[in-house]
Amino acid sequence: MNVHVRNRIQSREDQVLESSLVPTQIEFRNVSKSYGAVAAVRDLSLSVGRGEFLTVLGPSGSGKTTTLMLLAGFEAPTKGEILIAGKSVGSVPSYQRDQGVVFQSYALFPHLSVRRNLEFPLEMRGIKAGERLARVDRILQRVHLGELSDRMPVQLSGGQQQRVALARALIADPPVLLLDEPLSALDRNLREEMQGEIKNLHQEFGITTICVTHDQEEALTLSDRIVVMRAGRIEQTNTPEALYDRPATRFVASFLGEANFLESPFFEIESDPPQPVDTVPMIRPERLGITTLTAPRKPDADRRHAVTGTVDDMIYAGPVRKYNVRVGNCVLVVREHVTSGQHTFQRGDEVRLDWLRSDVRFVAG
Amino acid sequence: MLQKLGRIPIGLTLPALAILLVVMGIPMVRLFLASINAPAFSLSNYQAFFSQPANVRVLFQTIEVSAVATALCVIIGYPTAYLISAAPKRLQLTLIVLVLIPYLTSFLARTYAWVVILGDHGLINTLLLNGGVISSPLPLIYNRMAVYISMVHIMLPVMILPLVSVMMGIDKSLVAAARSMGARPSAAFWRVFFPLSMPGVRSGSLLVFVICLGFYITPAALGGLRDAMLSTFIASQVQTSFNVARLAASAFILLAVAGVVLSMIGLDLSDTQGRTAQRTQRARQRRLPPFGALRRYFGEGADHYRAKRWMANLYQAGREDPWSILEILYIILVMTYLLLPGVVVIIMSFSAGTYLEMPPSAISLRWYRSFFQDPSWNGAAWTSIQIGAMVTILSTIVGTLAAYGLSRTSSQLRGSLTMVLLAPITFPSIVVAIAAYLGLVNLGLIGTRTGIVLSHSIGAICYVVVIVSATLATFDRRLEQAAKSMRAGPLQTFMRVTLPLIRPGIIGGAVFAFIHSFDEVVISSMVSGFSIRTLPLKMWENMRNEIDPTIAAVASLLMLLPILWLGALYIFWWRSRPQLQSVATV
Ligand SMILES: Nc1ncnc2c1ncn2[C@@H]1O[C@H](COP(=O)(O)OP(=O)(O)OP(=O)(O)O)[C@@H](O)[C@H]1O
Ligand SMILES: [Mg+2]
C-alpha cells in the first residue's frame, strides 16, 4: 500500500528524469548485500548517467558506505549485479575498476610525501616519470597545493589533506569518482569552501561522481540528483529541488528539511484530485504565513486555507525566526524570514496560520 | 601463488602452522597417546607418577616456587610500575629503558651473575670475609632463597612492563574525578585506579607464573638438590632413562598445572561483561605483554589523538605531589636489584687473576682475549649467531605472513588460531623441548643445524606474530583499499603500502626472534645431540662445572647486547613515529 503509493509517485518522476538523461555509466540491478544477519543493502536498483553528480543521502547505518564499497569493488554483492559502462563488474577486482575514491578519512599513505602520494596512481598505470612529474605539478596547481608537495601527510591541515585526497583520486582521470563523506571531518567554513571546490572540479573534469553524505545541505548544494536511503533501501531519487518540493514519503519529507504533517482531520484538507487514503498532507514551515487574528485578509485569501492557534515557542535563528504554533492537538512549525518592521509574536499569542492550498503535498505515510 | 594465497587469508598462516605441526604438534599428540599407553588406554603412567612421593613433592614444590615467585613479583613490581607510570615523561622513559635492559639481556648471563654474587667465593661473601664480619662463607647459594632472588630478578621486568602499559592507559582524570567527588587519595587509588589496573596484574601474573613453572636452568644453577623443579626433574629423566611414556606423563602433568592455573585465575577475575569479548581480550592480554607493552610504549604517539590525550592526561595527571623520599628510595632499590648483578659481572670480568675478584685487584682483558682466542668459545658464539640469523629470517617471513593472514580472518577463527600458534611460548619450555626433540627425531634432524633452527623457530614465530599483529591492529585497512582503487594489485599493495607501514613491527619481531634463538638453552640442550654447541649451551656447561672465568667476559658482552637492540628498536620505532601517525585523526 505504502510501497505502492511510493512506487507510483516514484515512477512518474523517473519517467521525467529518464528522458533528460545522458547515457548510463553505472547501473545497480537489484543489488543486495548482507553481513551475516544484517542486511546492509536491500534490492537496490539505480542508474547514474555519465557526468552526473549523484549524492547518496541517508541516516547513519542506512547502507550508504556499503553501496559505495560495492561499487568500488571492496565488497561483493550478495545478490544482483553492478554494471559499469554497460559491463557487469562482478568478477572485476577493485584494482581493475578504474575509479577514483576519496575515503572518509582520506587514506593518504602516511609514509609517502604529497608528491609520492599523487604519483602512486600514475605509477600503477605505468606512466613514465617525466609525465608523472608534469601531471602532479598540474594537479597540485589546480588544488592550490603547489608549495606543499614535499610535505608528509601528517604535516598538512585537514583541508589540505582533503584536497590531496581529491587530487589523488582525480589525477589519473578515472571515469568515475567516489566520495565517502569527504567533508565530514572539516569545520563548517572549510566545508563550504571545499563544497565549492568539489563542484568546480566536477564541472571541469566532467567526471561521473557519487558522493555519500549525511549532511543534507551538502547534498542539496552539490548534486544533480539525490538518492535518499533508509535501512538499506532507496526511499526516493530525484533532483534536489524536486526532492525537497515533492518528497514521496514521510521519511524523505522529514529527513530533508523540516515538515508539518497535517494529519489531524481538524485541518480539513481536501485534495483535488483525490489522493489515496494512506497519504498524509504535508507543508513546509516556510510556506506557512503567520499573522495576528485581526490582520486584514490577503488578496489571494480565497486560494488559502487558514487556521488559528497559539504560539508555544519562538526560536530566533539569525536570518529566520521559527515559531512553534499549537493548533488543536498538533504543533506546526512556522519559519519566517526576519525583515524590518515585522511583528514579533510572543509565547501565548493567538495567531492565524494560513497557506496556499497548492503548497500542500501528499506523501506516503 | 602469493596472490592466490592472498585471496584466502587463512592460507597465509599455513607455513607457520606447518612448521608448528611438524616440530611440535604431531609429537605432542603422540606424547599424549604414549602417556595413556594408547591404544590400550590406561592411566598407569600417571598413577606411577603420583605413586612416588618424591614426584608429588617435586610437583608441589614447582607450584609453590612459581606461586611465591609470582607473588613476590607482584609485590615488588606493582609499586614500581605505579611510580613509573606516574613519573614525568623523561624520567619515565629512562626508567622503562632501565627495566628493558635486563629484560633483553640473556637470562643465562643474569643467572650467572647471581652465581657470582651469591657464591661461596662470590661478591657478598668476599666482602663480608674481607671486612671481618664473618669468618667462613655464608651459605647464600644452593638454597631456596637463592632460587627466589634470581627468579624474581629475572621475571620482574616481565611483570613490570605489562603493568606499566596498563597503568599508562588508565585515564588519570578518572582518579581526579574520584577525588573531586570527595574521595581521599587512598580511597581514589583503591576504588578507581587499582581495579582498573587489575588486567595488568592479571596478565603479568599469568605470564610470570607460566614461565616460572617451566623454569629449569635457574633453579638448577642456584638451588640445592632439594629445590628441583618439575622441569629439572623431567630433564634429568630424559638424560637417565628415556622412557617416553613416563616422560610424557610428567610433561602433561606440568602442562595440566599450567592450564588449570591459567583458567582458574582467568575465571575468578572475570566480571559480567560480554563473555566472548572478555575471553578473547583476556587471551590477548595474557600473551601480548610484555611485547605488547613494549610495542605499545614505543608506538605511543603513533596515534596523534592518543598522544594528545596522553599528554592531557599527564597534565591533569593526577599526581600533584612529587615523589616522596621513600618512593625515590624504593625505585632506586628496585633498579639496583634489576641492574646491579649485571654491573658486578661486567666489573669482575676485567679481573686479572686466575679467578674472578670483586673488586678486581688489577684490571686486564685476559678473559675477553680468552673468549676471542678460544675456538670453543668464539666458535660457539659464531654458531649461535648463524643459527640466530637463520631463525630470524625464517620466522620473520613465516610469522609476518601468519600475522597478516590472521588479521584478515574472522575474529573467532583468529582467536583460536592465534592460541594454537602461540603454544610454543605459552607452554612450559621443557614440554616444548621434549616435543621438539621427538619431532626432530622423526625428521632425522637431531644434532643438525636445520633441526636447531626449526626448533627455535616455533618460538621465534610467536614473537613475530604477536608484535606484527599488534602493528597490524593499528594499521588502517582503508589505505589498502585506497591503493587498490588506484590500480595497485594485491602484491603491489602489500609491497608498496602495507609492508612499509608495518615494517617497524616486523623489525621488532625480528629482533625478538633473534633474542629468542640466541638465548635458547632448554630446547637446544635436547635437540643439539652434543654435536652442535651454541653459546648458551657452552655457557650452561661452564656454569655447571665452574671451570672457566671466560664466561664472565661472555656474560658481560651479552649484557651489552640489549643496548644494541634498544638502539635498533629506537631507530625503527621511534624514528618512524611521525609517519605512523594516523592521518585521519589530526
Ligand atoms: N563489515 C561489516 N560487518 C557487519 N555489518 C556491517 C559491516 N559493514 C556495515 N555493516 C552494517 O551494515 C549497515 C549499513 O552500514 P553502512 O556502513 O553502509 O552505513 P552508512 O549508511 O554508511 O552509515 P554512516 O552514515 O554511519 O556511515 C549497518 O547496519 C552496519 O552495521
Ligand atoms: Mg558510512
Short mmCIF file of C-alpha atoms in Angstrom, two decimals, chain B residues 159-580:
data_model
loop_
_atom_site.label_atom_id
_atom_site.label_comp_id
_atom_site.label_asym_id
_atom_site.label_seq_id
_atom_site.Cartn_x
_atom_site.Cartn_y
_atom_site.Cartn_z
CA MET B 159 55.68 -8.23 35.45
CA ILE B 160 56.53 -4.53 35.36
CA LEU B 161 56.20 -3.92 31.62
CA PRO B 162 52.58 -5.04 31.19
CA LEU B 163 51.68 -3.27 34.42
CA VAL B 164 53.21 -0.02 33.23
CA SER B 165 51.44 -0.31 29.92
CA VAL B 166 48.05 -0.88 31.54
CA MET B 167 48.62 1.85 34.10
CA MET B 168 49.64 4.38 31.49
CA GLY B 169 46.45 3.58 29.66
CA ILE B 170 44.32 4.38 32.69
CA ASP B 171 42.70 7.72 32.26
CA LYS B 172 44.18 9.59 35.18
CA SER B 173 41.33 12.07 35.09
CA LEU B 174 39.19 9.26 36.49
CA VAL B 175 41.25 9.38 39.64
CA ALA B 176 40.99 13.14 39.63
CA ALA B 177 37.24 12.81 39.18
CA ALA B 178 37.03 10.46 42.13
CA ARG B 179 38.95 12.96 44.21
CA SER B 180 36.67 15.76 43.11
CA MET B 181 33.81 13.65 44.40
CA GLY B 182 35.40 13.70 47.80
CA ALA B 183 37.44 10.51 47.74
CA ARG B 184 40.63 10.80 49.74
CA PRO B 185 43.77 9.94 47.72
CA SER B 186 43.96 6.45 49.18
CA ALA B 187 40.27 5.81 48.53
CA ALA B 188 40.63 7.17 44.99
CA PHE B 189 43.51 4.78 44.46
CA TRP B 190 41.82 1.70 45.82
CA ARG B 191 38.38 2.36 44.39
CA VAL B 192 39.36 3.63 40.97
CA PHE B 193 42.98 3.11 39.97
CA PHE B 194 43.56 -0.29 41.47
CA PRO B 195 40.54 -2.03 39.90
CA LEU B 196 41.41 -0.51 36.55
CA SER B 197 44.96 -1.79 36.83
CA MET B 198 43.83 -5.35 37.55
CA PRO B 199 44.05 -6.50 33.93
CA GLY B 200 47.75 -5.68 34.04
CA VAL B 201 48.21 -7.56 37.30
CA ARG B 202 46.34 -10.50 35.87
CA SER B 203 48.25 -10.70 32.61
CA GLY B 204 51.59 -10.06 34.29
CA SER B 205 50.96 -12.75 36.91
CA LEU B 206 49.78 -15.32 34.42
CA LEU B 207 52.80 -14.75 32.26
CA VAL B 208 55.23 -14.87 35.17
CA PHE B 209 53.61 -17.92 36.69
CA VAL B 210 53.64 -19.95 33.49
CA ILE B 211 57.23 -19.07 32.72
CA CYS B 212 58.22 -19.94 36.30
CA LEU B 213 56.52 -23.33 36.01
CA GLY B 214 58.86 -24.16 33.18
CA PHE B 215 61.97 -22.80 34.89
CA TYR B 216 64.81 -25.17 34.63
CA ILE B 217 68.18 -23.51 34.34
CA THR B 218 67.95 -21.03 37.18
CA PRO B 219 66.81 -23.45 39.93
CA ALA B 220 69.36 -25.95 38.72
CA ALA B 221 72.14 -23.38 38.87
CA LEU B 222 71.25 -21.70 42.14
CA GLY B 223 69.08 -24.12 44.04
CA GLY B 224 70.07 -27.00 46.28
CA LEU B 225 69.42 -30.60 45.47
CA ARG B 226 66.07 -30.36 47.21
CA ASP B 227 64.95 -27.39 45.17
CA ALA B 228 64.42 -29.32 41.98
CA MET B 229 61.57 -28.15 39.82
CA LEU B 230 59.48 -30.42 37.67
CA SER B 231 61.39 -29.21 34.61
CA THR B 232 64.70 -30.17 36.16
CA PHE B 233 63.19 -33.49 37.05
CA ILE B 234 61.91 -34.06 33.52
CA ALA B 235 65.23 -33.03 32.03
CA SER B 236 67.11 -35.48 34.22
CA GLN B 237 64.62 -38.18 33.27
CA VAL B 238 65.49 -37.55 29.66
CA GLN B 239 69.18 -37.96 30.37
CA THR B 240 68.93 -41.08 32.53
CA SER B 241 66.23 -43.26 31.09
CA PHE B 242 64.39 -42.19 28.05
CA ASN B 243 61.07 -43.79 28.94
CA VAL B 244 58.77 -41.92 26.60
CA ALA B 245 55.56 -42.91 28.36
CA ARG B 246 56.72 -41.79 31.81
CA LEU B 247 58.25 -38.67 30.38
CA ALA B 248 55.07 -37.85 28.53
CA ALA B 249 53.01 -38.26 31.68
CA SER B 250 55.28 -35.85 33.60
CA ALA B 251 55.13 -33.35 30.75
CA PHE B 252 51.36 -33.44 30.58
CA ILE B 253 51.07 -33.10 34.34
CA LEU B 254 53.16 -29.94 34.12
CA LEU B 255 51.06 -28.72 31.23
CA ALA B 256 47.87 -29.50 33.14
CA VAL B 257 49.06 -27.48 36.12
CA ALA B 258 49.72 -24.54 33.83
CA GLY B 259 46.33 -24.95 32.18
CA VAL B 260 44.43 -25.27 35.44
CA VAL B 261 46.05 -22.24 36.98
CA LEU B 262 45.54 -20.17 33.87
CA SER B 263 41.86 -20.99 33.68
CA MET B 264 41.38 -20.53 37.42
CA ILE B 265 42.89 -17.08 37.51
CA GLY B 266 41.02 -16.28 34.36
CA LEU B 267 37.67 -17.39 35.75
CA ASP B 268 37.94 -15.88 39.18
CA LEU B 269 38.55 -12.39 37.99
CA SER B 270 36.14 -12.37 35.10
CA ASP B 271 33.31 -9.97 35.56
CA THR B 272 29.92 -9.94 33.98
CA GLN B 273 30.76 -8.25 30.71
CA GLY B 274 30.26 -9.82 27.30
CA ARG B 275 31.76 -13.22 27.71
CA THR B 276 33.37 -13.93 24.41
CA ALA B 277 34.76 -10.44 24.14
CA GLN B 278 36.22 -10.83 27.58
CA ARG B 279 37.73 -14.13 26.80
CA THR B 280 39.45 -13.12 23.64
CA GLN B 281 40.61 -9.98 25.32
CA ARG B 282 41.98 -11.91 28.21
CA ALA B 283 43.67 -14.36 25.95
CA ARG B 284 45.23 -11.47 24.12
CA GLN B 285 46.36 -9.81 27.30
CA ARG B 286 47.90 -12.95 28.57
CA ARG B 287 50.06 -13.26 25.55
CA LEU B 288 50.67 -9.81 24.26
CA PRO B 289 52.62 -8.42 27.14
CA PRO B 290 55.40 -7.69 27.55
CA PHE B 291 55.96 -7.35 23.87
CA GLY B 292 52.65 -5.62 23.53
CA ALA B 293 53.70 -3.35 26.30
CA LEU B 294 56.95 -2.63 24.63
CA ARG B 295 55.39 -2.16 21.27
CA ARG B 296 52.68 0.00 22.72
CA TYR B 297 55.17 2.07 24.56
CA PHE B 298 57.20 2.79 21.50
CA GLY B 299 54.07 3.12 19.47
CA GLU B 300 52.78 5.68 21.92
CA GLY B 301 52.26 8.76 19.92
CA ALA B 302 51.80 6.60 16.86
CA ASP B 303 48.36 7.97 17.04
CA HIS B 304 48.26 11.68 17.19
CA TYR B 305 44.99 11.82 19.01
CA ARG B 306 46.08 9.35 21.59
CA ALA B 307 49.31 11.16 22.09
CA LYS B 308 47.50 14.39 22.65
CA ARG B 309 45.14 12.79 25.07
CA TRP B 310 48.01 11.16 26.77
CA MET B 311 49.69 14.48 27.29
CA ALA B 312 46.48 15.94 28.56
CA ASN B 313 46.30 13.06 30.97
CA LEU B 314 49.82 13.65 32.10
CA TYR B 315 48.99 17.24 32.58
CA GLN B 316 45.93 16.61 34.66
CA ALA B 317 47.61 13.55 35.91
CA GLY B 318 47.00 13.29 38.63
CA ARG B 319 49.87 13.36 40.92
CA GLU B 320 50.31 16.93 42.05
CA ASP B 321 52.79 15.78 44.67
CA PRO B 322 56.30 14.83 43.51
CA TRP B 323 57.75 11.54 44.64
CA SER B 324 58.45 11.34 48.31
CA ILE B 325 61.88 10.41 49.60
CA LEU B 326 60.54 6.95 50.39
CA GLU B 327 59.34 6.44 46.86
CA ILE B 328 62.65 7.59 45.42
CA LEU B 329 64.48 5.16 47.68
CA TYR B 330 62.14 2.38 46.63
CA ILE B 331 62.71 2.97 42.93
CA ILE B 332 66.47 3.13 43.45
CA LEU B 333 66.36 -0.13 45.37
CA VAL B 334 64.36 -1.93 42.69
CA MET B 335 66.54 -0.60 39.88
CA THR B 336 69.63 -1.66 41.80
CA TYR B 337 68.19 -5.14 42.20
CA LEU B 338 67.49 -5.26 38.48
CA LEU B 339 70.78 -3.82 37.25
CA LEU B 340 73.47 -4.36 39.86
CA PRO B 341 74.12 -8.04 39.07
CA GLY B 342 74.96 -7.10 35.51
CA VAL B 343 77.26 -4.31 36.62
CA VAL B 344 79.03 -6.63 39.06
CA VAL B 345 79.68 -9.21 36.35
CA ILE B 346 80.96 -6.59 33.97
CA ILE B 347 83.37 -5.23 36.57
CA MET B 348 84.55 -8.67 37.63
CA SER B 349 85.11 -9.72 34.06
CA PHE B 350 88.09 -7.38 33.99
CA SER B 351 89.80 -9.33 36.79
CA ALA B 352 93.42 -10.08 36.10
CA GLY B 353 93.86 -13.09 38.38
CA THR B 354 93.08 -16.71 37.62
CA TYR B 355 89.74 -16.38 39.35
CA LEU B 356 87.21 -13.58 39.46
CA GLU B 357 87.54 -10.91 42.09
CA MET B 358 85.36 -8.08 43.24
CA PRO B 359 86.67 -5.51 43.10
CA PRO B 360 89.40 -6.69 40.73
CA SER B 361 92.82 -6.16 42.24
CA ALA B 362 94.18 -5.49 38.79
CA ILE B 363 92.47 -4.76 35.54
CA SER B 364 93.04 -6.90 32.49
CA LEU B 365 91.31 -8.07 29.37
CA ARG B 366 92.55 -11.63 29.70
CA TRP B 367 89.09 -13.19 29.82
CA TYR B 368 88.00 -11.24 26.78
CA ARG B 369 91.13 -12.34 25.00
CA SER B 370 90.39 -15.86 26.09
CA PHE B 371 86.90 -15.59 24.62
CA PHE B 372 88.10 -14.33 21.28
CA GLN B 373 91.01 -16.77 21.08
CA ASP B 374 89.48 -19.96 22.37
CA PRO B 375 87.77 -21.63 19.40
CA SER B 376 85.35 -23.47 21.68
CA TRP B 377 84.04 -20.09 22.86
CA ASN B 378 84.11 -17.99 19.74
CA GLY B 379 83.05 -20.99 17.70
CA ALA B 380 80.00 -21.40 19.90
CA ALA B 381 79.25 -17.71 19.56
CA TRP B 382 79.59 -17.89 15.80
CA THR B 383 77.31 -20.93 15.67
CA SER B 384 74.72 -19.10 17.74
CA ILE B 385 74.89 -16.04 15.52
CA GLN B 386 74.45 -18.12 12.40
CA ILE B 387 71.58 -20.10 13.86
CA GLY B 388 70.04 -16.90 15.19
CA ALA B 389 70.27 -15.28 11.77
CA MET B 390 68.61 -18.23 10.07
CA VAL B 391 65.89 -18.39 12.72
CA THR B 392 65.32 -14.66 12.33
CA ILE B 393 64.92 -14.85 8.58
CA LEU B 394 62.68 -17.89 8.64
CA SER B 395 60.46 -16.81 11.49
CA THR B 396 60.17 -13.20 10.36
CA ILE B 397 58.89 -14.23 6.95
CA VAL B 398 56.65 -17.02 8.17
CA GLY B 399 55.44 -15.08 11.20
CA THR B 400 54.66 -11.92 9.21
CA LEU B 401 52.65 -13.91 6.69
CA ALA B 402 50.77 -15.60 9.51
CA ALA B 403 50.07 -12.32 11.31
CA TYR B 404 48.86 -10.78 8.06
CA GLY B 405 46.63 -13.77 7.40
CA LEU B 406 45.28 -13.70 10.93
CA SER B 407 44.43 -10.03 10.69
CA ARG B 408 42.26 -10.76 7.66
CA THR B 409 40.24 -13.63 9.11
CA SER B 410 37.12 -13.57 11.20
CA SER B 411 37.76 -12.77 14.82
CA GLN B 412 36.61 -16.15 16.10
CA LEU B 413 38.95 -18.11 13.90
CA ARG B 414 41.67 -15.59 14.61
CA GLY B 415 41.37 -16.16 18.36
CA SER B 416 41.74 -19.90 18.24
CA LEU B 417 44.42 -19.90 15.54
CA THR B 418 46.47 -17.37 17.48
CA MET B 419 46.16 -19.51 20.57
CA VAL B 420 47.44 -22.52 18.65
CA LEU B 421 50.28 -20.58 17.04
CA LEU B 422 51.42 -19.19 20.37
CA ALA B 423 51.59 -22.55 22.12
CA PRO B 424 55.42 -22.66 21.94
CA ILE B 425 55.74 -19.64 24.21
CA THR B 426 52.78 -20.39 26.46
CA PHE B 427 53.71 -24.00 27.19
CA PRO B 428 56.43 -24.64 29.77
CA SER B 429 59.67 -24.70 27.82
CA ILE B 430 60.68 -28.19 28.88
CA VAL B 431 57.43 -29.55 27.39
CA VAL B 432 58.15 -27.75 24.13
CA ALA B 433 61.68 -29.09 24.26
CA ILE B 434 60.60 -32.71 24.62
CA ALA B 435 58.02 -32.37 21.88
CA ALA B 436 60.58 -30.73 19.60
CA TYR B 437 63.03 -33.50 20.39
CA LEU B 438 60.54 -36.15 19.29
CA GLY B 439 59.55 -34.09 16.27
CA LEU B 440 63.15 -33.77 15.12
CA VAL B 441 63.82 -37.44 15.78
CA ASN B 442 61.01 -38.21 13.37
CA LEU B 443 62.56 -35.92 10.81
CA GLY B 444 66.03 -37.30 11.43
CA LEU B 445 67.24 -33.80 12.26
CA ILE B 446 68.65 -34.29 15.75
CA GLY B 447 72.09 -32.76 16.03
CA THR B 448 71.74 -30.76 12.82
CA ARG B 449 71.62 -27.03 12.33
CA THR B 450 68.38 -27.34 10.42
CA GLY B 451 66.94 -29.12 13.41
CA ILE B 452 68.00 -26.43 15.85
CA VAL B 453 66.78 -23.69 13.53
CA LEU B 454 63.37 -25.34 13.23
CA SER B 455 63.06 -25.93 16.96
CA HIS B 456 63.99 -22.32 17.73
CA SER B 457 61.73 -21.02 15.02
CA ILE B 458 58.50 -22.30 16.53
CA GLY B 459 59.06 -19.98 19.48
CA ALA B 460 60.52 -17.16 17.43
CA ILE B 461 57.49 -17.17 15.12
CA CYS B 462 55.32 -16.47 18.16
CA TYR B 463 57.15 -13.25 18.91
CA VAL B 464 56.91 -12.14 15.30
CA VAL B 465 53.20 -12.97 15.18
CA VAL B 466 52.49 -11.12 18.41
CA ILE B 467 54.40 -7.98 17.50
CA VAL B 468 53.37 -7.79 13.85
CA SER B 469 49.74 -8.44 14.83
CA ALA B 470 49.90 -5.56 17.26
CA THR B 471 51.20 -3.34 14.46
CA LEU B 472 48.57 -4.54 12.03
CA ALA B 473 45.87 -3.82 14.57
CA THR B 474 46.66 -0.13 14.26
CA PHE B 475 47.06 -0.31 10.52
CA ASP B 476 44.28 1.43 8.63
CA ARG B 477 42.91 -1.04 6.11
CA ARG B 478 41.43 1.74 4.05
CA LEU B 479 44.97 2.52 2.95
CA GLU B 480 44.99 -0.81 1.18
CA GLN B 481 41.61 -0.14 -0.34
CA ALA B 482 42.85 3.25 -1.45
CA ALA B 483 45.83 1.64 -3.15
CA LYS B 484 43.57 -0.85 -4.89
CA SER B 485 41.29 1.91 -6.07
CA MET B 486 44.40 3.32 -7.74
CA ARG B 487 45.02 0.14 -9.69
CA ALA B 488 47.56 -1.45 -7.36
CA GLY B 489 47.20 -5.24 -7.39
CA PRO B 490 47.29 -7.27 -4.17
CA LEU B 491 51.03 -7.84 -4.32
CA GLN B 492 51.81 -4.25 -5.20
CA THR B 493 49.50 -3.07 -2.45
CA PHE B 494 51.29 -5.24 0.07
CA MET B 495 54.78 -4.27 -1.04
CA ARG B 496 54.17 -0.56 -1.54
CA VAL B 497 51.72 0.26 1.22
CA THR B 498 51.30 -2.43 3.84
CA LEU B 499 54.89 -3.55 4.18
CA PRO B 500 56.46 -0.10 4.59
CA LEU B 501 53.88 0.76 7.22
CA ILE B 502 54.21 -2.38 9.30
CA ARG B 503 57.98 -2.52 8.91
CA PRO B 504 58.65 -1.28 12.46
CA GLY B 505 56.63 -4.20 13.79
CA ILE B 506 58.45 -6.62 11.55
CA ILE B 507 61.82 -5.30 12.69
CA GLY B 508 60.70 -5.56 16.30
CA GLY B 509 59.57 -9.11 15.70
CA ALA B 510 62.88 -9.94 14.04
CA VAL B 511 64.85 -8.58 16.99
CA PHE B 512 62.83 -10.66 19.43
CA ALA B 513 63.13 -13.71 17.21
CA PHE B 514 66.89 -13.34 17.25
CA ILE B 515 66.99 -12.80 21.00
CA HIS B 516 64.85 -15.88 21.50
CA SER B 517 67.17 -18.06 19.45
CA PHE B 518 70.36 -16.52 20.77
CA ASP B 519 69.32 -17.11 24.37
CA GLU B 520 67.67 -20.53 23.96
CA VAL B 521 69.16 -23.32 26.02
CA VAL B 522 66.42 -25.72 27.12
CA ILE B 523 65.32 -26.80 23.66
CA SER B 524 68.87 -26.64 22.29
CA SER B 525 70.13 -28.96 25.02
CA MET B 526 67.56 -31.54 23.91
CA VAL B 527 67.97 -31.34 20.18
CA SER B 528 71.65 -30.50 19.72
CA GLY B 529 72.65 -34.11 20.25
CA PHE B 530 76.01 -32.92 21.66
CA SER B 531 77.24 -32.31 18.15
CA ILE B 532 76.34 -28.65 17.93
CA ARG B 533 77.44 -26.30 20.61
CA THR B 534 75.62 -22.99 20.81
CA LEU B 535 76.82 -20.19 23.03
CA PRO B 536 74.11 -20.70 25.70
CA LEU B 537 74.90 -24.43 25.76
CA LYS B 538 78.57 -23.69 26.22
CA MET B 539 77.77 -21.20 28.98
CA TRP B 540 75.44 -23.61 30.71
CA GLU B 541 78.02 -26.34 30.64
CA ASN B 542 80.54 -23.89 32.04
CA MET B 543 78.29 -22.73 34.81
CA ARG B 544 77.66 -26.27 35.96
CA ASN B 545 81.33 -27.11 36.05
CA GLU B 546 82.63 -23.73 37.19
CA ILE B 547 85.76 -24.10 35.20
CA ASP B 548 86.47 -21.07 33.16
CA PRO B 549 86.04 -17.40 34.14
CA THR B 550 85.84 -16.62 30.44
CA ILE B 551 82.10 -16.90 30.96
CA ALA B 552 82.24 -13.59 32.84
CA ALA B 553 83.54 -11.90 29.72
CA VAL B 554 80.88 -13.62 27.64
CA ALA B 555 78.14 -12.60 30.06
CA SER B 556 79.41 -9.02 30.02
CA LEU B 557 79.36 -8.94 26.26
CA LEU B 558 75.84 -10.35 26.30
CA MET B 559 74.81 -7.60 28.69
CA LEU B 560 75.89 -5.02 26.18
CA LEU B 561 73.67 -6.52 23.50
CA PRO B 562 70.42 -5.02 24.82
CA ILE B 563 71.87 -1.62 24.13
CA LEU B 564 72.28 -2.71 20.53
CA TRP B 565 68.71 -3.99 20.47
CA LEU B 566 67.31 -0.87 22.03
CA GLY B 567 69.27 1.16 19.53
CA ALA B 568 67.83 -0.84 16.67
CA LEU B 569 64.30 -0.64 18.03
CA TYR B 570 64.73 3.05 18.69
CA ILE B 571 65.78 3.68 15.14
CA PHE B 572 62.96 1.73 13.61
CA TRP B 573 60.16 2.51 16.02
CA TRP B 574 60.79 5.88 17.43
CA ARG B 575 62.09 7.48 14.30
CA SER B 576 59.31 6.13 12.13
CA ARG B 577 56.80 7.51 14.60
CA PRO B 578 55.75 10.64 12.73
CA GLN B 579 54.99 8.58 9.65
CA LEU B 580 52.85 6.20 11.58
#
